[in-house]
PDB file of C-alpha atoms in Angstrom:
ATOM      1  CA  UNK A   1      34.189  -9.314 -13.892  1.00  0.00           C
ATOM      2  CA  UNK A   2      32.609 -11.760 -11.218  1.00  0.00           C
ATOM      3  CA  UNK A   3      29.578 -10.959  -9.624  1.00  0.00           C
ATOM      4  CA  UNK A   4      28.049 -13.501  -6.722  1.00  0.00           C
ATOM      5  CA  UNK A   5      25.538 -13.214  -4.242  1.00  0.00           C
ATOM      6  CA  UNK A   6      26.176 -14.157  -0.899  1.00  0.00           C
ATOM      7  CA  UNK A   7      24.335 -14.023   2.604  1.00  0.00           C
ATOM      8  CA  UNK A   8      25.993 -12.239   5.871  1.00  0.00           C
ATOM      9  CA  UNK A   9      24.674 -15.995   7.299  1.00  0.00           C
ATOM     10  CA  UNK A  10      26.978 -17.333   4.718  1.00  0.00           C
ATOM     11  CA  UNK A  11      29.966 -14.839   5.313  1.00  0.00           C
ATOM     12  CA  UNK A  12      29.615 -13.424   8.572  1.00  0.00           C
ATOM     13  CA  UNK A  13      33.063 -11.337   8.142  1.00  0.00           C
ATOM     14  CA  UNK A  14      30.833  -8.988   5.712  1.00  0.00           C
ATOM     15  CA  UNK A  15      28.651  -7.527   8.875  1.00  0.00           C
ATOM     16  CA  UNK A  16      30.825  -4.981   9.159  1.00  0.00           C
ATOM     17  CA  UNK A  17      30.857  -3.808   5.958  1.00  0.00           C
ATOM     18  CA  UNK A  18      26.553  -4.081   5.337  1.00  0.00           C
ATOM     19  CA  UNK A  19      26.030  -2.479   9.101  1.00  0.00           C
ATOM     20  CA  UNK A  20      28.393   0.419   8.026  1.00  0.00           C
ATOM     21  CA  UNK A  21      26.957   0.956   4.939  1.00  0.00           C
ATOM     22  CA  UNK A  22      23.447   0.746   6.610  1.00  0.00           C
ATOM     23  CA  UNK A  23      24.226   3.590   9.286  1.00  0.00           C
ATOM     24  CA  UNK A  24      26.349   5.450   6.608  1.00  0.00           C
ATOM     25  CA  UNK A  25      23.488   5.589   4.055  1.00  0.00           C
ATOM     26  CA  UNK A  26      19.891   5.415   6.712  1.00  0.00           C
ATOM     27  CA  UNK A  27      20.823   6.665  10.156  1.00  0.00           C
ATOM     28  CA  UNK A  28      24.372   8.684  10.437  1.00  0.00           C
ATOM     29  CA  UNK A  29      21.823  11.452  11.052  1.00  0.00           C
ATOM     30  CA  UNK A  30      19.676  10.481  13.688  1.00  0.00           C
ATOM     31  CA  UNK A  31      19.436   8.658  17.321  1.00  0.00           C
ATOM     32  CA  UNK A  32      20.720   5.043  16.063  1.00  0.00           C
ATOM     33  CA  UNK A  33      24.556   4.157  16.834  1.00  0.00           C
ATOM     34  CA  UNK A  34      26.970   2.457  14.510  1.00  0.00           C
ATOM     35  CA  UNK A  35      27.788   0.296  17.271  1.00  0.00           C
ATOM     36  CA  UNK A  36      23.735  -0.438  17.210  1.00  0.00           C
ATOM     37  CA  UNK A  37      23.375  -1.125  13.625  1.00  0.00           C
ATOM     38  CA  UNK A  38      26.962  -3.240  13.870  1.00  0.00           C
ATOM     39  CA  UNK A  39      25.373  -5.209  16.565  1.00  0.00           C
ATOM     40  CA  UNK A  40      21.892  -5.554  14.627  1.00  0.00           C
ATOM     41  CA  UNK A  41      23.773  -6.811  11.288  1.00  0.00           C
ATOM     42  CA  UNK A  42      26.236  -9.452  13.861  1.00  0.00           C
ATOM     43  CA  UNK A  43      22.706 -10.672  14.802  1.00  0.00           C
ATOM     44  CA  UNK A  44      21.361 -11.143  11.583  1.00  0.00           C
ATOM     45  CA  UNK A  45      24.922 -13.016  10.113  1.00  0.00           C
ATOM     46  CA  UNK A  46      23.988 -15.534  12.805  1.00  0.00           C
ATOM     47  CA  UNK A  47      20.257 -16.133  12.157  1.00  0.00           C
ATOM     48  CA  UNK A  48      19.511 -19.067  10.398  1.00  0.00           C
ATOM     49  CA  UNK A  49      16.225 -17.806   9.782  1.00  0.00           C
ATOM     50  CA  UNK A  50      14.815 -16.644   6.282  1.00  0.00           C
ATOM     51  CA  UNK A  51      14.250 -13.159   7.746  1.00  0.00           C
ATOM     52  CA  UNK A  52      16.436 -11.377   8.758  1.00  0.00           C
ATOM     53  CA  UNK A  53      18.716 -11.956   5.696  1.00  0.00           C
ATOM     54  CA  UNK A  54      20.857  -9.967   4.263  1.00  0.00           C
ATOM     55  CA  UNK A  55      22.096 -10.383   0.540  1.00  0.00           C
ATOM     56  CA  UNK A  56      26.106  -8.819  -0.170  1.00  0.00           C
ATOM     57  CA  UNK A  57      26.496  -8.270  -4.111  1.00  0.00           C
ATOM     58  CA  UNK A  58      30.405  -9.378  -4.471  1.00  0.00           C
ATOM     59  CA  UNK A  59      32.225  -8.005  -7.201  1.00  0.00           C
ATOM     60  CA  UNK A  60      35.474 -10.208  -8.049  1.00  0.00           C
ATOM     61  CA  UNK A  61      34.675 -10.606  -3.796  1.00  0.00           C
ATOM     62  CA  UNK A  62      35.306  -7.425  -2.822  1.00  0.00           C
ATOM     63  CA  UNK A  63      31.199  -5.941  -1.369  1.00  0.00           C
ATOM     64  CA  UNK A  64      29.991  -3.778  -3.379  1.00  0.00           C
ATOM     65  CA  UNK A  65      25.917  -3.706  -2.461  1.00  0.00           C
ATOM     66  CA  UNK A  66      23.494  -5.259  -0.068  1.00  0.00           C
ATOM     67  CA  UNK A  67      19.527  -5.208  -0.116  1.00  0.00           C
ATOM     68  CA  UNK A  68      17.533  -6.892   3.436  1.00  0.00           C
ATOM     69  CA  UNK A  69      14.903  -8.831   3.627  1.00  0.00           C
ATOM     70  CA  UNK A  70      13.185  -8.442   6.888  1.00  0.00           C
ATOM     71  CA  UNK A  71      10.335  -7.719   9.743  1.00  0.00           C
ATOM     72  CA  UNK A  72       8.900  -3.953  10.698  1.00  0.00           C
ATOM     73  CA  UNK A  73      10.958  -2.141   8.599  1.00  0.00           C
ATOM     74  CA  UNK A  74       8.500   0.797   9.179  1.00  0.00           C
ATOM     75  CA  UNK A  75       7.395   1.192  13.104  1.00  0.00           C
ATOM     76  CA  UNK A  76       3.977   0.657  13.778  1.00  0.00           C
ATOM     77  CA  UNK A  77       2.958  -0.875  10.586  1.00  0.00           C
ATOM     78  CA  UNK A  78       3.290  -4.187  11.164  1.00  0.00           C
ATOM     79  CA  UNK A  79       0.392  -5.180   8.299  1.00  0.00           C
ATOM     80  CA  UNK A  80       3.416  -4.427   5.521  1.00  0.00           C
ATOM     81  CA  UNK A  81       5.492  -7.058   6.688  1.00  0.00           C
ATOM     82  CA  UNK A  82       7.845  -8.741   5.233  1.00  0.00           C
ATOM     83  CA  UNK A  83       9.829  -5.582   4.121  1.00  0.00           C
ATOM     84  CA  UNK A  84      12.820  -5.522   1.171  1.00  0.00           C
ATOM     85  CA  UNK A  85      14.593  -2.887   3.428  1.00  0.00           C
ATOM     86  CA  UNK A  86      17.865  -1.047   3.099  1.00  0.00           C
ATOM     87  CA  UNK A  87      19.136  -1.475  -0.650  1.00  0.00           C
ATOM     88  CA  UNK A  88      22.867   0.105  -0.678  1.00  0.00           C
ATOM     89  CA  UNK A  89      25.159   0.304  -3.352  1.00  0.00           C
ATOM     90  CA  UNK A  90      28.392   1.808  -3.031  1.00  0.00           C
ATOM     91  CA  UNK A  91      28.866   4.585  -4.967  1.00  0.00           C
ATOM     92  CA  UNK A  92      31.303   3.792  -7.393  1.00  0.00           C
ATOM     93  CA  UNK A  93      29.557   0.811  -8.671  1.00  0.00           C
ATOM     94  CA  UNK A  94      26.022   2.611  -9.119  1.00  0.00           C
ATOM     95  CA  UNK A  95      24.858   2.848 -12.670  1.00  0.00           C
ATOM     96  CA  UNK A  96      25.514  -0.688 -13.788  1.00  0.00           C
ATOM     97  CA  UNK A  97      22.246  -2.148 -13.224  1.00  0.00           C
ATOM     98  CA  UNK A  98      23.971  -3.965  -9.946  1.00  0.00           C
ATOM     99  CA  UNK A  99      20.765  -2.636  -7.891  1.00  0.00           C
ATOM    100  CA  UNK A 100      18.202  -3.901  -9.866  1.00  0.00           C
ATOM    101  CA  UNK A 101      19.863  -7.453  -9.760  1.00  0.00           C
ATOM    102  CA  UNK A 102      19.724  -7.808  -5.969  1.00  0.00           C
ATOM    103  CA  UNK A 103      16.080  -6.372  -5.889  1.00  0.00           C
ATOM    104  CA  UNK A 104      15.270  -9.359  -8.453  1.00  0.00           C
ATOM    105  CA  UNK A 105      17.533 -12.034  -5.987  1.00  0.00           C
ATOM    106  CA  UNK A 106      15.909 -11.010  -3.192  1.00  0.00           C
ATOM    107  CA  UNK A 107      12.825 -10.985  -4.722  1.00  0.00           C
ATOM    108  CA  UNK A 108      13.100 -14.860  -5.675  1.00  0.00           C
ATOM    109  CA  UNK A 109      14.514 -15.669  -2.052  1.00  0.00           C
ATOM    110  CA  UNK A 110      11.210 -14.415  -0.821  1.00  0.00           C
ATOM    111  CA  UNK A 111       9.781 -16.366  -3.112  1.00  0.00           C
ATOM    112  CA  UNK A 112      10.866 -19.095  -2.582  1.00  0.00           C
ATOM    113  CA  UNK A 113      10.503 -18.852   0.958  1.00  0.00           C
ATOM    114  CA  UNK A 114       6.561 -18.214  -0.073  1.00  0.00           C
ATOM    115  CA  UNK A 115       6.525 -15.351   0.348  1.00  0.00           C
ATOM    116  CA  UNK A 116       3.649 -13.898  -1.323  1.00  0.00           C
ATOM    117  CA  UNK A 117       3.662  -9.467  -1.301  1.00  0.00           C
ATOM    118  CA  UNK A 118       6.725  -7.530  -0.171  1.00  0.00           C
ATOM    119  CA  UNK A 119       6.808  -4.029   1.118  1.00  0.00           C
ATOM    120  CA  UNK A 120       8.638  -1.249   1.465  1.00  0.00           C
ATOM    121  CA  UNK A 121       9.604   2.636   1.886  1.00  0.00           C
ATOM    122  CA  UNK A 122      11.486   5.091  -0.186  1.00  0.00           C
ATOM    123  CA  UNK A 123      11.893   8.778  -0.600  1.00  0.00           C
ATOM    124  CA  UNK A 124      14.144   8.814  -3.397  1.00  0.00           C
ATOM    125  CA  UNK A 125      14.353   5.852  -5.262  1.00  0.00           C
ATOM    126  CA  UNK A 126      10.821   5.157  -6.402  1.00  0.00           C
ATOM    127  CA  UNK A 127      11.561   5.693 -10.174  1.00  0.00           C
ATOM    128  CA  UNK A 128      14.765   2.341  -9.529  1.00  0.00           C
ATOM    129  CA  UNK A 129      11.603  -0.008  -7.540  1.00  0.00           C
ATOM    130  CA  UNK A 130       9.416   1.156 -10.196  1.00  0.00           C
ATOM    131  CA  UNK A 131      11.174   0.480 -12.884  1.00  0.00           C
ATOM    132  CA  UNK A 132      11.612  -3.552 -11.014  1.00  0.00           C
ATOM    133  CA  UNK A 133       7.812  -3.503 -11.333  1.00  0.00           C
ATOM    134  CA  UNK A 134       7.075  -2.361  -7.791  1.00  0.00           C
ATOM    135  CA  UNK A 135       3.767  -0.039  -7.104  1.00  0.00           C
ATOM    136  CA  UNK A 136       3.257   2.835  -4.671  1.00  0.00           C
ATOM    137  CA  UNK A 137       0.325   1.799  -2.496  1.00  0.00           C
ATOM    138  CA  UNK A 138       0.338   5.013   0.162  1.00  0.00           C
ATOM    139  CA  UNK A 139       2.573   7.870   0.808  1.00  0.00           C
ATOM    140  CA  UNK A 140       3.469   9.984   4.177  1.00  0.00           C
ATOM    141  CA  UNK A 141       5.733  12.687   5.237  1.00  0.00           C
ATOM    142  CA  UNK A 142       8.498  12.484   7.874  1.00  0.00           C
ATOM    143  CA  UNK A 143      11.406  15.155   8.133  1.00  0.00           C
ATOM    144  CA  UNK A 144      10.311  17.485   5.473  1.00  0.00           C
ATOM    145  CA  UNK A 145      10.472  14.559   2.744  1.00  0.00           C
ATOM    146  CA  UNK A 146       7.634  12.569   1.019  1.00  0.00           C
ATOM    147  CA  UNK A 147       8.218   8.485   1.723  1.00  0.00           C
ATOM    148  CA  UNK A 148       6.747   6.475  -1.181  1.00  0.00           C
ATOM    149  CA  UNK A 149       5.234   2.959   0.241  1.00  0.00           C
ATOM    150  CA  UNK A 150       5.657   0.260  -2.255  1.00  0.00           C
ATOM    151  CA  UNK A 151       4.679  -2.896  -2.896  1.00  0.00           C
ATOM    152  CA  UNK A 152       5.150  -6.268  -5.531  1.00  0.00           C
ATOM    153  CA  UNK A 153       3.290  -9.458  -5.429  1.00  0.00           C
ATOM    154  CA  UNK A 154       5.523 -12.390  -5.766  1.00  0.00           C
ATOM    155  CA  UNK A 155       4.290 -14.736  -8.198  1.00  0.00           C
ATOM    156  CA  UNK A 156       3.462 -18.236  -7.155  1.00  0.00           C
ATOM    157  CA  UNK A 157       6.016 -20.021  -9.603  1.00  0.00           C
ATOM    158  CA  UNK A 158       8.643 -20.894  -7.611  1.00  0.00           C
ATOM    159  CA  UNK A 159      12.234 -19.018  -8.985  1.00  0.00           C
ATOM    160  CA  UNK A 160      15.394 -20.551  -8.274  1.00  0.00           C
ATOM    161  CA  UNK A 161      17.346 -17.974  -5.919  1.00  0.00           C
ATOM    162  CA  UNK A 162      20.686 -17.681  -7.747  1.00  0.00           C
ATOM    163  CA  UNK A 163      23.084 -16.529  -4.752  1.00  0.00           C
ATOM    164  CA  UNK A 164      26.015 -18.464  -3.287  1.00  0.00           C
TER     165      UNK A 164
END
């Protein structure tokens, strides 16, 4: 089994695939389009620029996860910034630790970028960002669920990102 790490930046042609998984998994319920999210992840496959980036977990190359590292993840909180933001593992591959790996990559892109605190928010998987050594700073309510805000300082050692 080969597992690699690659950037929409790097392979555009996976856009599709993270911007359906993104509306799929964070806003299939709400106001937000898929053509609006499809757009949004077309956008950030052509930024150069450290953030946005997306990170695509390839398993023998077929997608199997993606985690985003990014700006106002959470409107009108703009003192959290830089955000790791939409973490998405397909089903079928959950359970194998494949989660926690692209937390840790995109945890030493950030770094690396210096990058000093991340943020971000999560109703239900607090125990998974605690468990990679994040710590809930502040909670709030939104549609009858209780959103954990979460935070890691990056230490200052620089990490060598490991993602093709």
């Amino acid at each position: 089994m080969t597992i690699t790490i690659v950037t929409t930046a790097d392979r555009p042609d996976l856009a599709h695939t993270t911007g359906t998984w993104r509306w799929e998994a964070f806003f299939s319920d709400g106001e937000t389009s898929l053509a609006e999210v499809l757009e949004l992840d077309a956008q950030c496959a052509s930024s150069q620029d450290v953030m946005p980036t997306v990170l695509v977990m390839l398993e023998e190359q077929a997608p199997v996860g993606m985690v985003a590292l990014c700006l106002d993840d959470l409107e009108g909180r703009p003192e959290l910034n830089p955000w790791l933001a939409g973490l998405y593992m397909d089903p079928k591959y959950r359970g194998r630790g494949h989660s926690l790996t692209l937390i840790h990559q995109l945890e030493a892109l950030a770094r690396n970028a210096g990058i000093e605190r991340l943020s971000l928010y999560s109703a239900e998987a607090v125990g998974l960002y605690s468990k990679a050594g994040w710590a809930t700073v502040e909670t709030f309510e939104r549609d009858d669920k209780t959103f954990s805000i979460m935070q890691k300082q990056l230490s200052p050692h620089i990490e060598k990102a490991r993602y093709a």
